[in-house]
PDB file of C-alpha atoms and ligand atoms in Angstrom:
ATOM      1  CA  MET R  20      98.779 124.128  98.127  1.00  0.00           C
ATOM      2  CA  ILE R  21      98.008 123.478 101.571  1.00  0.00           C
ATOM      3  CA  SER R  22      94.326 123.626 102.513  1.00  0.00           C
ATOM      4  CA  ILE R  23      93.042 124.549 106.049  1.00  0.00           C
ATOM      5  CA  LYS R  24      90.180 122.165 106.787  1.00  0.00           C
ATOM      6  CA  SER R  25      86.681 123.467 108.371  1.00  0.00           C
ATOM      7  CA  ASN R  26      85.311 121.983 111.408  1.00  0.00           C
ATOM      8  CA  ARG R  27      83.155 119.978 109.191  1.00  0.00           C
ATOM      9  CA  GLU R  28      85.737 118.485 107.404  1.00  0.00           C
ATOM     10  CA  ILE R  29      87.658 117.653 110.590  1.00  0.00           C
ATOM     11  CA  GLU R  30      84.800 115.883 112.402  1.00  0.00           C
ATOM     12  CA  LEU R  31      84.488 113.646 109.238  1.00  0.00           C
ATOM     13  CA  MET R  32      87.962 113.114 109.247  1.00  0.00           C
ATOM     14  CA  LYS R  33      87.767 112.160 113.030  1.00  0.00           C
ATOM     15  CA  HIS R  34      85.328 109.650 112.259  1.00  0.00           C
ATOM     16  CA  ALA R  35      87.407 108.164 109.381  1.00  0.00           C
ATOM     17  CA  GLY R  36      90.223 108.080 111.907  1.00  0.00           C
ATOM     18  CA  HIS R  37      88.123 106.546 114.762  1.00  0.00           C
ATOM     19  CA  ILE R  38      87.133 103.670 112.157  1.00  0.00           C
ATOM     20  CA  ASN R  39      90.848 103.566 111.414  1.00  0.00           C
ATOM     21  CA  TYR R  40      91.762 103.071 114.557  1.00  0.00           C
ATOM     22  CA  LEU R  41      89.063 100.260 115.400  1.00  0.00           C
ATOM     23  CA  THR R  42      89.967  98.323 112.269  1.00  0.00           C
ATOM     24  CA  HIS R  43      93.740  98.380 113.556  1.00  0.00           C
ATOM     25  CA  ARG R  44      92.591  96.959 117.056  1.00  0.00           C
ATOM     26  CA  GLU R  45      90.588  94.260 115.176  1.00  0.00           C
ATOM     27  CA  VAL R  46      93.582  93.277 112.843  1.00  0.00           C
ATOM     28  CA  ALA R  47      95.843  93.342 115.952  1.00  0.00           C
ATOM     29  CA  LYS R  48      93.556  90.838 117.887  1.00  0.00           C
ATOM     30  CA  HIS R  49      94.362  88.446 114.933  1.00  0.00           C
ATOM     31  CA  ILE R  50      98.101  88.810 114.230  1.00  0.00           C
ATOM     32  CA  LYS R  51      99.288  85.670 115.626  1.00  0.00           C
ATOM     33  CA  PRO R  52     101.629  82.801 114.347  1.00  0.00           C
ATOM     34  CA  GLY R  53      99.734  80.938 111.367  1.00  0.00           C
ATOM     35  CA  ILE R  54      97.681  83.374 110.017  1.00  0.00           C
ATOM     36  CA  THR R  55      98.250  84.966 106.566  1.00  0.00           C
ATOM     37  CA  THR R  56      98.612  88.284 105.395  1.00  0.00           C
ATOM     38  CA  GLY R  57      95.540  87.781 103.142  1.00  0.00           C
ATOM     39  CA  GLU R  58      93.388  86.682 106.059  1.00  0.00           C
ATOM     40  CA  LEU R  59      94.584  89.869 108.004  1.00  0.00           C
ATOM     41  CA  ASN R  60      93.697  91.877 104.864  1.00  0.00           C
ATOM     42  CA  ASP R  61      90.225  90.342 104.523  1.00  0.00           C
ATOM     43  CA  ILE R  62      89.459  90.963 108.161  1.00  0.00           C
ATOM     44  CA  ALA R  63      90.343  94.756 107.753  1.00  0.00           C
ATOM     45  CA  ASP R  64      88.471  95.062 104.673  1.00  0.00           C
ATOM     46  CA  LYS R  65      85.364  93.491 106.079  1.00  0.00           C
ATOM     47  CA  PHE R  66      85.541  95.362 109.343  1.00  0.00           C
ATOM     48  CA  ILE R  67      86.128  98.923 107.685  1.00  0.00           C
ATOM     49  CA  ARG R  68      83.047  98.210 105.069  1.00  0.00           C
ATOM     50  CA  SER R  69      81.126  97.097 108.312  1.00  0.00           C
ATOM     51  CA  MET R  70      81.379 100.667 109.576  1.00  0.00           C
ATOM     52  CA  ASP R  71      80.293 102.407 106.242  1.00  0.00           C
ATOM     53  CA  ALA R  72      83.830 103.461 105.104  1.00  0.00           C
ATOM     54  CA  ILE R  73      85.884 102.494 102.362  1.00  0.00           C
ATOM     55  CA  PRO R  74      89.455 100.977 102.470  1.00  0.00           C
ATOM     56  CA  SER R  75      91.227 103.291 100.117  1.00  0.00           C
ATOM     57  CA  CYS R  76      94.215 101.404  99.375  1.00  0.00           C
ATOM     58  CA  LEU R  77      92.400  99.325  97.284  1.00  0.00           C
ATOM     59  CA  GLY R  78      92.810 100.330  93.869  1.00  0.00           C
ATOM     60  CA  TYR R  79      94.878 103.392  94.823  1.00  0.00           C
ATOM     61  CA  GLU R  80      97.455 103.658  91.778  1.00  0.00           C
ATOM     62  CA  GLY R  81      96.413 100.039  91.440  1.00  0.00           C
ATOM     63  CA  PHE R  82      97.268  98.794  94.669  1.00  0.00           C
ATOM     64  CA  PRO R  83      95.658  95.179  94.648  1.00  0.00           C
ATOM     65  CA  LYS R  84      94.703  95.147  98.263  1.00  0.00           C
ATOM     66  CA  SER R  85      92.723  96.857 100.942  1.00  0.00           C
ATOM     67  CA  ILE R  86      95.714  97.496 103.283  1.00  0.00           C
ATOM     68  CA  CYS R  87      99.194  97.299 103.331  1.00  0.00           C
ATOM     69  CA  ILE R  88     101.199  94.511 105.296  1.00  0.00           C
ATOM     70  CA  SER R  89     104.867  94.645 105.428  1.00  0.00           C
ATOM     71  CA  VAL R  90     106.797  92.209 107.283  1.00  0.00           C
ATOM     72  CA  ASN R  91     110.507  92.370 108.845  1.00  0.00           C
ATOM     73  CA  ASP R  92     112.579  93.733 105.920  1.00  0.00           C
ATOM     74  CA  GLU R  93     109.551  95.130 104.196  1.00  0.00           C
ATOM     75  CA  VAL R  94     109.557  98.828 104.909  1.00  0.00           C
ATOM     76  CA  VAL R  95     106.102 100.033 103.665  1.00  0.00           C
ATOM     77  CA  HIS R  96     103.447  99.022 100.912  1.00  0.00           C
ATOM     78  CA  GLY R  97     103.599  95.264 101.425  1.00  0.00           C
ATOM     79  CA  ILE R  98     100.841  93.422  99.413  1.00  0.00           C
ATOM     80  CA  PRO R  99      98.772  91.046 101.555  1.00  0.00           C
ATOM     81  CA  GLY R 100      98.555  87.372 100.311  1.00  0.00           C
ATOM     82  CA  ASN R 101      99.837  83.680 100.981  1.00  0.00           C
ATOM     83  CA  ARG R 102     102.719  84.841 103.473  1.00  0.00           C
ATOM     84  CA  VAL R 103     102.203  83.314 107.054  1.00  0.00           C
ATOM     85  CA  ILE R 104     102.848  85.399 109.995  1.00  0.00           C
ATOM     86  CA  LYS R 105     105.515  83.595 112.378  1.00  0.00           C
ATOM     87  CA  ASN R 106     107.034  83.712 115.779  1.00  0.00           C
ATOM     88  CA  GLY R 107     109.756  86.572 115.679  1.00  0.00           C
ATOM     89  CA  ASP R 108     108.230  88.509 112.828  1.00  0.00           C
ATOM     90  CA  ILE R 109     107.547  92.434 113.028  1.00  0.00           C
ATOM     91  CA  VAL R 110     104.227  93.159 111.243  1.00  0.00           C
ATOM     92  CA  SER R 111     103.524  96.782 110.001  1.00  0.00           C
ATOM     93  CA  VAL R 112      99.722  97.119 109.232  1.00  0.00           C
ATOM     94  CA  ASP R 113      98.998 100.656 107.347  1.00  0.00           C
ATOM     95  CA  MET R 114      95.619 101.669 106.226  1.00  0.00           C
ATOM     96  CA  VAL R 115      93.615 104.176 104.901  1.00  0.00           C
ATOM     97  CA  THR R 116      89.822 104.635 105.799  1.00  0.00           C
ATOM     98  CA  THR R 117      87.706 107.335 103.894  1.00  0.00           C
ATOM     99  CA  TYR R 118      84.276 108.381 105.238  1.00  0.00           C
ATOM    100  CA  LYS R 119      81.946 110.655 103.548  1.00  0.00           C
ATOM    101  CA  GLY R 120      84.681 111.634 101.268  1.00  0.00           C
ATOM    102  CA  TYR R 121      87.487 112.328 104.059  1.00  0.00           C
ATOM    103  CA  LEU R 122      90.306 110.012 104.530  1.00  0.00           C
ATOM    104  CA  ALA R 123      92.529 109.051 107.642  1.00  0.00           C
ATOM    105  CA  ASP R 124      95.792 107.310 107.418  1.00  0.00           C
ATOM    106  CA  SER R 125      97.637 105.538 110.203  1.00  0.00           C
ATOM    107  CA  ALA R 126     100.058 102.814 110.445  1.00  0.00           C
ATOM    108  CA  GLU R 127     101.485 100.622 113.382  1.00  0.00           C
ATOM    109  CA  THR R 128     104.149  98.058 113.710  1.00  0.00           C
ATOM    110  CA  HIS R 129     103.366  94.699 115.708  1.00  0.00           C
ATOM    111  CA  ILE R 130     105.762  92.251 117.457  1.00  0.00           C
ATOM    112  CA  VAL R 131     104.852  88.770 117.016  1.00  0.00           C
ATOM    113  CA  GLY R 132     105.999  86.432 119.755  1.00  0.00           C
ATOM    114  CA  SER R 133     109.470  86.904 120.795  1.00  0.00           C
ATOM    115  CA  VAL R 134     112.096  89.067 118.966  1.00  0.00           C
ATOM    116  CA  PRO R 135     115.810  90.219 119.906  1.00  0.00           C
ATOM    117  CA  LYS R 136     116.082  92.909 122.094  1.00  0.00           C
ATOM    118  CA  GLU R 137     117.205  95.230 119.272  1.00  0.00           C
ATOM    119  CA  VAL R 138     114.483  94.458 117.145  1.00  0.00           C
ATOM    120  CA  GLU R 139     112.144  95.278 120.329  1.00  0.00           C
ATOM    121  CA  ASN R 140     113.753  98.748 120.497  1.00  0.00           C
ATOM    122  CA  LEU R 141     113.334  99.325 116.839  1.00  0.00           C
ATOM    123  CA  VAL R 142     109.819  99.035 117.093  1.00  0.00           C
ATOM    124  CA  ASN R 143     109.206 100.833 120.441  1.00  0.00           C
ATOM    125  CA  ASP R 144     111.867 103.686 119.112  1.00  0.00           C
ATOM    126  CA  THR R 145     109.909 104.123 115.942  1.00  0.00           C
ATOM    127  CA  LYS R 146     106.688 104.883 117.932  1.00  0.00           C
ATOM    128  CA  GLY R 147     108.875 107.084 120.018  1.00  0.00           C
ATOM    129  CA  ALA R 148     110.105 108.913 117.018  1.00  0.00           C
ATOM    130  CA  LEU R 149     106.741 109.559 115.697  1.00  0.00           C
ATOM    131  CA  TYR R 150     105.627 111.084 119.072  1.00  0.00           C
ATOM    132  CA  ALA R 151     108.917 113.157 119.248  1.00  0.00           C
ATOM    133  CA  GLY R 152     107.761 114.755 115.991  1.00  0.00           C
ATOM    134  CA  LEU R 153     104.363 115.230 117.106  1.00  0.00           C
ATOM    135  CA  SER R 154     105.716 117.288 120.427  1.00  0.00           C
ATOM    136  CA  LYS R 155     106.484 119.601 118.086  1.00  0.00           C
ATOM    137  CA  VAL R 156     103.319 120.229 116.583  1.00  0.00           C
ATOM    138  CA  LYS R 157     101.637 123.794 116.692  1.00  0.00           C
ATOM    139  CA  ALA R 158     100.327 126.417 114.991  1.00  0.00           C
ATOM    140  CA  GLY R 159     103.105 128.616 114.130  1.00  0.00           C
ATOM    141  CA  VAL R 160     105.979 126.357 114.187  1.00  0.00           C
ATOM    142  CA  LYS R 161     108.029 125.598 111.229  1.00  0.00           C
ATOM    143  CA  LEU R 162     107.342 122.037 109.869  1.00  0.00           C
ATOM    144  CA  GLU R 163     110.863 121.714 109.559  1.00  0.00           C
ATOM    145  CA  GLU R 164     111.268 121.261 113.546  1.00  0.00           C
ATOM    146  CA  VAL R 165     108.964 118.394 113.258  1.00  0.00           C
ATOM    147  CA  SER R 166     111.113 116.500 110.891  1.00  0.00           C
ATOM    148  CA  ALA R 167     114.425 117.383 112.531  1.00  0.00           C
ATOM    149  CA  ALA R 168     112.864 116.125 115.948  1.00  0.00           C
ATOM    150  CA  ILE R 169     112.073 112.701 114.140  1.00  0.00           C
ATOM    151  CA  GLU R 170     115.625 112.482 112.794  1.00  0.00           C
ATOM    152  CA  ASP R 171     117.428 113.620 116.054  1.00  0.00           C
ATOM    153  CA  TYR R 172     115.376 110.835 117.962  1.00  0.00           C
ATOM    154  CA  ALA R 173     116.217 108.136 115.358  1.00  0.00           C
ATOM    155  CA  HIS R 174     119.951 108.996 115.441  1.00  0.00           C
ATOM    156  CA  GLU R 175     120.005 109.159 119.369  1.00  0.00           C
ATOM    157  CA  HIS R 176     118.253 105.494 119.144  1.00  0.00           C
ATOM    158  CA  GLY R 177     120.623 104.226 116.772  1.00  0.00           C
ATOM    159  CA  LEU R 178     118.421 103.843 113.883  1.00  0.00           C
ATOM    160  CA  SER R 179     118.410 105.242 110.232  1.00  0.00           C
ATOM    161  CA  VAL R 180     115.734 107.088 108.497  1.00  0.00           C
ATOM    162  CA  VAL R 181     114.245 106.142 105.321  1.00  0.00           C
ATOM    163  CA  GLU R 182     114.398 109.263 103.079  1.00  0.00           C
ATOM    164  CA  GLU R 183     112.711 107.777 100.006  1.00  0.00           C
ATOM    165  CA  LEU R 184     108.947 107.989 101.440  1.00  0.00           C
ATOM    166  CA  VAL R 185     107.392 111.052 103.570  1.00  0.00           C
ATOM    167  CA  GLY R 186     104.458 111.916 105.601  1.00  0.00           C
ATOM    168  CA  HIS R 187     102.074 114.254 103.793  1.00  0.00           C
ATOM    169  CA  GLY R 188      99.011 116.154 104.239  1.00  0.00           C
ATOM    170  CA  VAL R 189      95.707 114.255 104.107  1.00  0.00           C
ATOM    171  CA  GLY R 190      91.987 115.238 103.661  1.00  0.00           C
ATOM    172  CA  SER R 191      89.811 114.519 100.811  1.00  0.00           C
ATOM    173  CA  GLU R 192      92.936 113.316  99.036  1.00  0.00           C
ATOM    174  CA  MET R 193      95.270 110.651 100.485  1.00  0.00           C
ATOM    175  CA  HIS R 194      98.487 112.695  99.575  1.00  0.00           C
ATOM    176  CA  GLU R 195      98.216 116.544  99.780  1.00  0.00           C
ATOM    177  CA  ASP R 196     100.501 119.168 100.571  1.00  0.00           C
ATOM    178  CA  PRO R 197     102.879 119.455 102.222  1.00  0.00           C
ATOM    179  CA  ASP R 198     105.471 116.740 102.284  1.00  0.00           C
ATOM    180  CA  VAL R 199     106.062 115.682 105.932  1.00  0.00           C
ATOM    181  CA  PRO R 200     109.829 114.105 105.579  1.00  0.00           C
ATOM    182  CA  ASN R 201     111.447 112.361 108.727  1.00  0.00           C
ATOM    183  CA  TYR R 202     114.653 114.204 108.076  1.00  0.00           C
ATOM    184  CA  ARG R 203     116.005 117.781 107.900  1.00  0.00           C
ATOM    185  CA  THR R 204     115.280 119.536 104.844  1.00  0.00           C
ATOM    186  CA  LYS R 205     114.833 123.089 103.628  1.00  0.00           C
ATOM    187  CA  SER R 206     111.205 123.745 103.837  1.00  0.00           C
ATOM    188  CA  ASN R 207     109.560 127.322 104.510  1.00  0.00           C
ATOM    189  CA  VAL R 208     106.256 125.626 105.666  1.00  0.00           C
ATOM    190  CA  ILE R 209     104.633 126.943 108.737  1.00  0.00           C
ATOM    191  CA  LEU R 210     101.974 125.056 110.616  1.00  0.00           C
ATOM    192  CA  LYS R 211      98.389 126.593 110.911  1.00  0.00           C
ATOM    193  CA  GLU R 212      95.454 125.676 112.752  1.00  0.00           C
ATOM    194  CA  GLY R 213      93.164 123.284 111.056  1.00  0.00           C
ATOM    195  CA  MET R 214      95.939 121.886 108.598  1.00  0.00           C
ATOM    196  CA  THR R 215      95.797 117.954 108.835  1.00  0.00           C
ATOM    197  CA  ILE R 216      98.868 116.043 108.247  1.00  0.00           C
ATOM    198  CA  ALA R 217      99.843 112.316 108.265  1.00  0.00           C
ATOM    199  CA  VAL R 218     103.281 112.170 110.215  1.00  0.00           C
ATOM    200  CA  GLU R 219     104.797 108.578 109.495  1.00  0.00           C
ATOM    201  CA  PRO R 220     108.471 107.894 110.564  1.00  0.00           C
ATOM    202  CA  MET R 221     109.944 104.830 108.914  1.00  0.00           C
ATOM    203  CA  LEU R 222     112.993 103.946 110.820  1.00  0.00           C
ATOM    204  CA  ASN R 223     115.739 100.877 110.068  1.00  0.00           C
ATOM    205  CA  LEU R 224     117.809  99.114 112.379  1.00  0.00           C
ATOM    206  CA  GLY R 225     120.281  98.740 109.707  1.00  0.00           C
ATOM    207  CA  GLU R 226     121.333 101.380 106.844  1.00  0.00           C
ATOM    208  CA  ARG R 227     118.790 103.699 105.234  1.00  0.00           C
ATOM    209  CA  TYR R 228     118.857 102.428 102.078  1.00  0.00           C
ATOM    210  CA  VAL R 229     115.813 100.781 100.358  1.00  0.00           C
ATOM    211  CA  TYR R 230     114.879  99.147  97.074  1.00  0.00           C
ATOM    212  CA  LEU R 231     111.762  98.506  94.930  1.00  0.00           C
ATOM    213  CA  ASP R 232     110.430  94.869  95.207  1.00  0.00           C
ATOM    214  CA  ASP R 233     110.087  92.950  91.785  1.00  0.00           C
ATOM    215  CA  ASN R 234     106.051  93.567  92.832  1.00  0.00           C
ATOM    216  CA  ASP R 235     106.466  97.182  91.881  1.00  0.00           C
ATOM    217  CA  TRP R 236     105.034  98.181  95.088  1.00  0.00           C
ATOM    218  CA  THR R 237     106.798  96.789  98.039  1.00  0.00           C
ATOM    219  CA  ILE R 238     109.875  98.957  99.330  1.00  0.00           C
ATOM    220  CA  LYS R 239     112.121  96.795 101.239  1.00  0.00           C
ATOM    221  CA  THR R 240     115.574  97.378 103.030  1.00  0.00           C
ATOM    222  CA  GLN R 241     118.812  96.486 101.093  1.00  0.00           C
ATOM    223  CA  ASP R 242     120.784  95.037 103.919  1.00  0.00           C
ATOM    224  CA  GLU R 243     117.593  93.169 104.813  1.00  0.00           C
ATOM    225  CA  MET R 244     117.483  94.467 108.341  1.00  0.00           C
ATOM    226  CA  PRO R 245     113.839  94.819 109.866  1.00  0.00           C
ATOM    227  CA  SER R 246     112.395  98.197 109.190  1.00  0.00           C
ATOM    228  CA  ALA R 247     109.384  99.716 111.341  1.00  0.00           C
ATOM    229  CA  HIS R 248     106.466 102.205 110.634  1.00  0.00           C
ATOM    230  CA  PHE R 249     104.330 104.171 112.866  1.00  0.00           C
ATOM    231  CA  GLU R 250     101.682 106.922 111.526  1.00  0.00           C
ATOM    232  CA  HIS R 251      98.979 109.219 112.934  1.00  0.00           C
ATOM    233  CA  THR R 252      96.720 111.554 110.935  1.00  0.00           C
ATOM    234  CA  ILE R 253      96.695 114.705 113.153  1.00  0.00           C
ATOM    235  CA  VAL R 254      95.002 118.278 112.968  1.00  0.00           C
ATOM    236  CA  VAL R 255      97.152 121.138 113.927  1.00  0.00           C
ATOM    237  CA  THR R 256      95.755 123.354 117.003  1.00  0.00           C
ATOM    238  CA  LYS R 257      96.679 126.547 118.397  1.00  0.00           C
ATOM    239  CA  ASP R 258      98.406 125.060 121.178  1.00  0.00           C
ATOM    240  CA  GLY R 259      99.344 121.589 119.700  1.00  0.00           C
ATOM    241  CA  TYR R 260      97.603 118.912 117.987  1.00  0.00           C
ATOM    242  CA  GLU R 261      94.941 116.335 117.963  1.00  0.00           C
ATOM    243  CA  ILE R 262      95.256 112.938 116.893  1.00  0.00           C
ATOM    244  CA  LEU R 263      92.448 112.165 114.474  1.00  0.00           C
ATOM    245  CA  THR R 264      93.324 108.431 113.919  1.00  0.00           C
ATOM    246  CA  GLY R 265      92.882 107.557 117.885  1.00  0.00           C
ATOM    247  CA  GLU R 266      90.368 106.500 120.244  1.00  0.00           C
TER     248      GLU R 266
HETATM  249  N1  MF3 O 323      99.807 105.303 104.067  1.00  0.00           N
HETATM  250  C1  MF3 O 323     100.277 104.716 102.736  1.00  0.00           C
HETATM  251  C2  MF3 O 323     100.720 105.861 102.351  1.00  0.00           C
HETATM  252  O1  MF3 O 323     100.413 107.101 102.668  1.00  0.00           O
HETATM  253  C3  MF3 O 323      99.167 104.081 102.193  1.00  0.00           C
HETATM  254  C4  MF3 O 323      99.398 103.876 100.780  1.00  0.00           C
HETATM  255  S1  MF3 O 323      98.086 102.958 100.164  1.00  0.00           S
HETATM  256  C5  MF3 O 323      98.831 102.253  98.631  1.00  0.00           C
HETATM  257  O2  MF3 O 323     101.380 105.854 101.086  1.00  0.00           O
HETATM  258  F1  MF3 O 323      97.846 101.760  98.245  1.00  0.00           F
HETATM  259  F2  MF3 O 323      99.511 103.256  98.215  1.00  0.00           F
HETATM  260  F3  MF3 O 323      99.475 101.544  99.410  1.00  0.00           F
HETATM  261 CO1   CO O 324     100.701 107.919 104.940  1.00  0.00          CO
END
């Protein structure tokens, strides 16, 4: 069942989303060679709580940390720990923040120091794919058009699309209906005003194939090539969309 949020619910999600955005800015300031992913996790955890919000990855189906940090060939659900960030890494930060029972989910990938041009393109074009998908969002549009736009943008830029994970509805739960795939599917979902969804392309520089790490959480690329991830929580409006996880 796809829920339509009330104005009050959207306002609470926007507040959760703004905290999410500010936390991303705070973490980004500290992403430098020498810091560990565990230290970045603790910075985020503290900041989120200081804003009267909850870091909702912590304890979600047993996830052990407050945010997900996925480096290089890690696609998503990297567990923060002792790993030291190095020059040339790309670092995906994914977090879910809850304010008064409402959630916002957003991810971004950072480049650390200098990386090869193709890796820089991977990161920039994954962000581009997110906005290519969002550009289709509007009440009355088929959700499939959003998915197709992301897939086409990825392929036009020589990137492959991870299919094992998808975007999702979000609200009072982290994962609500509908699924929001980053590739064409047969879906009859029509976007309506007040639907809140997380759109989140996960794109690979190499092949699309992934596997689950021994830690039972982290998804990695089989060919060990880097992967990037950008995500925003949005609300569908009559004429388009509004980003809830922004300024
Ligand atoms: N944005 C991620 C998702 O939608 C957040 C997962 S939190 C975790 O799946 F606990 F599952 F890691
Ligand atoms: Co998500």
